mmCIF file of C-alpha atoms in Angstrom:
data_model
loop_
_atom_site.group_PDB
_atom_site.id
_atom_site.type_symbol
_atom_site.label_atom_id
_atom_site.label_comp_id
_atom_site.label_asym_id
_atom_site.label_seq_id
_atom_site.Cartn_x
_atom_site.Cartn_y
_atom_site.Cartn_z
ATOM 1 C CA ARG A 1 -12.053 5.956 -2.704
ATOM 2 C CA LYS A 2 -9.918 3.799 -0.407
ATOM 3 C CA GLU A 3 -8.577 5.521 2.688
ATOM 4 C CA VAL A 4 -4.999 4.507 1.888
ATOM 5 C CA GLU A 5 -3.889 3.441 -1.583
ATOM 6 C CA GLN A 6 -0.648 1.970 -2.842
ATOM 7 C CA ASP A 7 0.530 0.515 -6.117
ATOM 8 C CA PRO A 8 0.759 -3.207 -5.276
ATOM 9 C CA GLY A 9 3.582 -3.838 -7.750
ATOM 10 C CA PRO A 10 5.439 -6.129 -7.810
ATOM 11 C CA PHE A 11 8.560 -4.098 -8.357
ATOM 12 C CA ASN A 12 11.388 -6.258 -9.681
ATOM 13 C CA VAL A 13 14.730 -4.442 -9.566
ATOM 14 C CA PRO A 14 18.407 -5.418 -9.773
ATOM 15 C CA GLU A 15 20.731 -5.031 -6.818
ATOM 16 C CA GLY A 16 22.000 -1.486 -6.504
ATOM 17 C CA ALA A 17 18.927 0.078 -8.099
ATOM 18 C CA THR A 18 16.962 2.963 -6.660
ATOM 19 C CA VAL A 19 13.250 2.328 -6.248
ATOM 20 C CA ALA A 20 10.411 4.565 -5.089
ATOM 21 C CA PHE A 21 7.027 3.646 -3.646
ATOM 22 C CA ASN A 22 4.047 5.958 -3.463
ATOM 23 C CA CYS A 23 0.999 6.101 -1.245
ATOM 24 C CA THR A 24 -2.032 8.382 -1.207
ATOM 25 C CA TYR A 25 -4.486 8.914 1.642
ATOM 26 C CA SER A 26 -7.999 10.303 1.636
ATOM 27 C CA ASN A 27 -8.391 12.005 5.025
ATOM 28 C CA SER A 28 -6.756 15.423 5.003
ATOM 29 C CA ALA A 29 -6.965 15.540 8.815
ATOM 30 C CA SER A 30 -4.595 12.591 9.188
ATOM 31 C CA GLN A 31 -1.644 13.441 11.378
ATOM 32 C CA SER A 32 0.771 10.524 11.476
ATOM 33 C CA PHE A 33 2.265 8.445 8.720
ATOM 34 C CA PHE A 34 4.479 5.404 8.679
ATOM 35 C CA TRP A 35 6.129 2.835 6.474
ATOM 36 C CA TYR A 36 6.112 -0.757 7.689
ATOM 37 C CA ARG A 37 7.940 -3.723 6.245
ATOM 38 C CA GLN A 38 6.450 -7.189 6.085
ATOM 39 C CA ASP A 39 8.406 -10.300 5.204
ATOM 40 C CA CYS A 40 6.588 -13.295 3.795
ATOM 41 C CA ARG A 41 4.172 -14.825 6.307
ATOM 42 C CA LYS A 42 5.538 -12.651 9.129
ATOM 43 C CA GLU A 43 4.113 -9.795 11.158
ATOM 44 C CA PRO A 44 4.664 -6.200 9.955
ATOM 45 C CA LYS A 45 7.442 -4.186 11.582
ATOM 46 C CA LEU A 46 8.001 -0.451 11.634
ATOM 47 C CA LEU A 47 10.500 0.702 9.018
ATOM 48 C CA MET A 48 10.229 4.422 9.629
ATOM 49 C CA SER A 49 7.888 7.212 10.570
ATOM 50 C CA VAL A 50 7.231 9.942 8.003
ATOM 51 C CA TYR A 51 7.697 13.527 9.122
ATOM 52 C CA SER A 52 6.493 16.698 7.433
ATOM 53 C CA SER A 53 10.051 17.795 6.750
ATOM 54 C CA GLY A 54 10.972 14.426 5.282
ATOM 55 C CA ASN A 55 13.369 12.052 6.952
ATOM 56 C CA GLU A 56 16.204 9.764 6.038
ATOM 57 C CA ASP A 57 17.524 6.592 7.628
ATOM 58 C CA GLY A 58 20.553 5.253 5.814
ATOM 59 C CA ARG A 59 19.443 4.160 2.356
ATOM 60 C CA PHE A 60 15.793 4.928 3.075
ATOM 61 C CA THR A 61 14.128 8.303 2.605
ATOM 62 C CA ALA A 62 10.496 9.061 3.422
ATOM 63 C CA GLN A 63 8.629 12.161 2.329
ATOM 64 C CA LEU A 64 5.200 13.635 2.985
ATOM 65 C CA ASN A 65 3.253 16.023 0.782
ATOM 66 C CA ARG A 66 0.234 17.176 2.779
ATOM 67 C CA ALA A 67 -1.168 19.331 -0.018
ATOM 68 C CA SER A 68 -1.366 16.335 -2.354
ATOM 69 C CA GLN A 69 -2.035 13.836 0.467
ATOM 70 C CA TYR A 70 0.862 11.763 -0.722
ATOM 71 C CA ILE A 71 3.629 9.795 0.991
ATOM 72 C CA SER A 72 6.685 8.286 -0.611
ATOM 73 C CA LEU A 73 9.492 5.900 0.273
ATOM 74 C CA LEU A 74 12.773 5.893 -1.624
ATOM 75 C CA ILE A 75 15.239 3.040 -1.321
ATOM 76 C CA ARG A 76 18.718 3.632 -2.690
ATOM 77 C CA ASP A 77 21.332 0.986 -3.509
ATOM 78 C CA SER A 78 18.838 -1.867 -3.160
ATOM 79 C CA LYS A 79 20.029 -5.019 -1.413
ATOM 80 C CA LEU A 80 18.724 -8.556 -1.776
ATOM 81 C CA SER A 81 17.612 -8.296 1.846
ATOM 82 C CA ASP A 82 15.290 -5.406 0.949
ATOM 83 C CA SER A 83 12.961 -7.886 -0.771
ATOM 84 C CA ALA A 84 9.704 -7.645 1.155
ATOM 85 C CA THR A 85 6.305 -5.977 1.110
ATOM 86 C CA TYR A 86 6.240 -2.319 2.126
ATOM 87 C CA LEU A 87 3.081 -1.086 3.782
ATOM 88 C CA CYS A 88 1.994 2.525 3.979
ATOM 89 C CA VAL A 89 0.156 3.277 7.241
ATOM 90 C CA VAL A 90 -1.890 6.338 8.115
ATOM 91 C CA ASN A 91 -3.215 7.373 11.508
ATOM 92 C CA MET A 92 -6.726 8.577 10.734
ATOM 93 C CA HIS A 93 -7.188 10.384 14.035
ATOM 94 C CA SER A 94 -5.920 13.743 15.096
ATOM 95 C CA SER A 95 -4.270 12.141 18.130
ATOM 96 C CA ASN A 96 -0.829 10.678 17.813
ATOM 97 C CA THR A 97 -2.005 7.108 17.632
ATOM 98 C CA GLY A 98 -5.543 6.044 16.917
ATOM 99 C CA LYS A 99 -7.153 4.384 13.952
ATOM 100 C CA LEU A 100 -4.207 2.990 11.987
ATOM 101 C CA ILE A 101 -5.161 2.158 8.410
ATOM 102 C CA PHE A 102 -2.866 0.128 6.167
ATOM 103 C CA GLY A 103 -2.476 0.325 2.440
ATOM 104 C CA GLN A 104 -2.497 -2.794 0.328
ATOM 105 C CA GLY A 105 1.281 -3.004 0.355
ATOM 106 C CA THR A 106 3.870 -2.829 -2.421
ATOM 107 C CA THR A 107 5.948 -5.907 -3.098
ATOM 108 C CA LEU A 108 9.642 -5.435 -3.854
ATOM 109 C CA GLN A 109 11.822 -8.172 -5.265
ATOM 110 C CA VAL A 110 15.511 -7.353 -5.557
ATOM 111 C CA LYS A 111 17.394 -9.671 -7.887
ATOM 112 C CA PRO A 112 21.144 -10.357 -8.124
ATOM 113 C CA ASN B 1 10.189 -9.374 26.923
ATOM 114 C CA ALA B 2 7.143 -11.095 25.399
ATOM 115 C CA GLY B 3 5.641 -8.028 23.663
ATOM 116 C CA VAL B 4 2.375 -9.006 21.951
ATOM 117 C CA THR B 5 1.307 -12.624 22.294
ATOM 118 C CA GLN B 6 -1.419 -14.191 20.186
ATOM 119 C CA THR B 7 -2.957 -17.608 20.624
ATOM 120 C CA PRO B 8 -3.573 -19.928 18.923
ATOM 121 C CA LYS B 9 -1.099 -19.764 16.030
ATOM 122 C CA PHE B 10 -3.226 -21.995 13.820
ATOM 123 C CA ARG B 11 -6.847 -23.099 13.904
ATOM 124 C CA ILE B 12 -9.316 -24.869 11.652
ATOM 125 C CA LEU B 13 -12.979 -24.145 12.309
ATOM 126 C CA LYS B 14 -16.109 -25.613 10.847
ATOM 127 C CA ILE B 15 -18.752 -23.290 9.426
ATOM 128 C CA GLY B 16 -20.982 -22.024 12.225
ATOM 129 C CA GLN B 17 -18.543 -22.714 15.036
ATOM 130 C CA SER B 18 -17.366 -19.977 17.333
ATOM 131 C CA MET B 19 -13.974 -19.178 18.791
ATOM 132 C CA THR B 20 -11.981 -16.508 20.564
ATOM 133 C CA LEU B 21 -8.576 -15.331 19.390
ATOM 134 C CA GLN B 22 -6.531 -14.241 22.371
ATOM 135 C CA CYS B 23 -4.181 -11.265 22.424
ATOM 136 C CA THR B 24 -2.095 -10.088 25.366
ATOM 137 C CA GLN B 25 0.519 -7.361 25.597
ATOM 138 C CA ASP B 26 2.891 -6.682 28.463
ATOM 139 C CA MET B 27 4.076 -3.204 27.421
ATOM 140 C CA ASN B 28 1.268 -1.271 29.157
ATOM 141 C CA HIS B 29 0.170 0.149 25.809
ATOM 142 C CA ASN B 30 -3.147 1.998 25.638
ATOM 143 C CA TYR B 31 -3.911 1.250 22.010
ATOM 144 C CA MET B 32 -4.682 -2.208 20.727
ATOM 145 C CA TYR B 33 -5.785 -3.415 17.303
ATOM 146 C CA TRP B 34 -7.088 -6.420 15.448
ATOM 147 C CA TYR B 35 -6.360 -6.780 11.730
ATOM 148 C CA ARG B 36 -7.026 -9.463 9.177
ATOM 149 C CA GLN B 37 -4.852 -10.076 6.150
ATOM 150 C CA ASP B 38 -6.088 -12.029 3.153
ATOM 151 C CA PRO B 39 -3.555 -13.501 0.687
ATOM 152 C CA GLY B 40 -1.776 -10.830 -1.358
ATOM 153 C CA MET B 41 -3.612 -8.047 0.406
ATOM 154 C CA GLY B 42 -2.822 -5.450 3.037
ATOM 155 C CA LEU B 43 -4.106 -5.442 6.581
ATOM 156 C CA LYS B 44 -7.732 -4.549 7.180
ATOM 157 C CA LEU B 45 -8.663 -3.078 10.560
ATOM 158 C CA ILE B 46 -11.398 -5.068 12.302
ATOM 159 C CA TYR B 47 -11.635 -3.355 15.701
ATOM 160 C CA TYR B 48 -9.427 -1.183 17.824
ATOM 161 C CA SER B 49 -9.297 0.102 21.374
ATOM 162 C CA VAL B 50 -7.829 3.290 22.813
ATOM 163 C CA GLY B 51 -7.924 2.005 26.383
ATOM 164 C CA ALA B 52 -9.585 -0.391 28.790
ATOM 165 C CA GLY B 53 -13.361 -0.287 28.436
ATOM 166 C CA ILE B 54 -13.307 1.469 25.046
ATOM 167 C CA THR B 55 -13.586 -0.220 21.653
ATOM 168 C CA ASP B 56 -14.338 1.062 18.147
ATOM 169 C CA LYS B 57 -15.157 -0.488 14.811
ATOM 170 C CA GLY B 58 -12.580 -0.507 12.085
ATOM 171 C CA GLU B 59 -12.967 -1.133 8.355
ATOM 172 C CA VAL B 60 -14.359 -4.687 8.475
ATOM 173 C CA PRO B 61 -16.080 -5.335 11.853
ATOM 174 C CA ASN B 62 -19.004 -7.502 10.670
ATOM 175 C CA GLY B 63 -18.926 -11.016 12.097
ATOM 176 C CA TYR B 64 -16.584 -10.110 14.943
ATOM 177 C CA ASN B 65 -16.790 -8.816 18.496
ATOM 178 C CA VAL B 66 -14.174 -7.552 20.913
ATOM 179 C CA SER B 67 -13.852 -6.549 24.528
ATOM 180 C CA ARG B 68 -11.190 -4.680 26.490
ATOM 181 C CA SER B 69 -11.700 -5.286 30.172
ATOM 182 C CA THR B 70 -8.008 -4.816 31.004
ATOM 183 C CA THR B 71 -5.114 -2.888 29.476
ATOM 184 C CA GLU B 72 -3.296 -6.134 28.700
ATOM 185 C CA ASP B 73 -5.959 -8.214 26.944
ATOM 186 C CA PHE B 74 -7.934 -7.657 23.743
ATOM 187 C CA PRO B 75 -9.704 -10.858 22.660
ATOM 188 C CA LEU B 76 -11.440 -11.158 19.277
ATOM 189 C CA ARG B 77 -14.583 -13.256 19.109
ATOM 190 C CA LEU B 78 -16.011 -14.997 16.034
ATOM 191 C CA GLU B 79 -19.564 -16.107 16.780
ATOM 192 C CA LEU B 80 -20.643 -17.927 13.596
ATOM 193 C CA ALA B 81 -17.592 -18.739 11.535
ATOM 194 C CA ALA B 82 -17.946 -18.367 7.763
ATOM 195 C CA PRO B 83 -15.525 -19.327 4.954
ATOM 196 C CA SER B 84 -15.048 -15.594 4.243
ATOM 197 C CA GLN B 85 -13.336 -15.308 7.630
ATOM 198 C CA THR B 86 -10.488 -17.553 6.510
ATOM 199 C CA SER B 87 -7.507 -15.257 6.926
ATOM 200 C CA VAL B 88 -4.445 -14.410 8.974
ATOM 201 C CA TYR B 89 -5.308 -12.338 12.026
ATOM 202 C CA PHE B 90 -2.831 -9.943 13.602
ATOM 203 C CA CYS B 91 -3.136 -8.250 16.934
ATOM 204 C CA ALA B 92 -1.094 -5.118 17.638
ATOM 205 C CA SER B 93 -0.513 -2.636 20.436
ATOM 206 C CA ALA B 94 0.878 0.891 20.474
ATOM 207 C CA MET B 95 1.614 3.705 22.892
ATOM 208 C CA ASN B 96 2.665 6.664 20.766
ATOM 209 C CA THR B 97 3.927 6.045 17.283
ATOM 210 C CA GLU B 98 5.165 2.506 16.700
ATOM 211 C CA ALA B 99 2.690 -0.397 16.635
ATOM 212 C CA PHE B 100 4.016 -3.795 17.699
ATOM 213 C CA PHE B 101 2.443 -6.892 16.220
ATOM 214 C CA GLY B 102 1.890 -10.404 17.400
ATOM 215 C CA GLN B 103 2.994 -13.283 15.185
ATOM 216 C CA GLY B 104 -0.476 -13.854 13.799
ATOM 217 C CA THR B 105 -3.184 -16.505 13.915
ATOM 218 C CA ARG B 106 -3.850 -18.481 10.734
ATOM 219 C CA LEU B 107 -7.540 -19.340 10.696
ATOM 220 C CA THR B 108 -9.214 -21.608 8.166
ATOM 221 C CA VAL B 109 -12.990 -22.022 8.103
ATOM 222 C CA VAL B 110 -14.224 -25.118 6.238
#
């Protein structure tokens, strides 16, 4: 089983749609979770951290389910500029930052 | 504010050649990482370091070596380049939560 798994998509949605991405991780001892965004041929950049209580940043909501070892990202009111690849990242160490493992990434294409 | 700097940006190697990918960060971060990304795939961790003098293998370390003699520098060495090492290589550094990435090195082995 892969340490971090995502549905690669692609997800093709119209502007204004709500879309959800899922990610599962294998190591129950993992402590830190993140969503990164990667634009074509660019370096990944942090979108948001994922907290146990769930967290929201504007149109983006991230949630963590430790019991199911599952992370999600919800994007509401999709914009054309949201088109990118979204990468789930898990810190496999008990420390705050250690072995950061990336999922395969989920590609989102928002169409007019 | 340079952040994470990788050199070179592009390189073509012949099979069997060796090279070093350079990575420098000026943020005094303890953690540094090397990833490779093949087309349409996520990032695979090659090696990482939690501080000067300490390195650990990641998911795909075979064919690579690293060193961390200073906090700032984390070079990645390819000793005998193979076509399977054709990829985009990203270096990153982190202190607590957010990892900052360099712009990548596109390596082709022919």
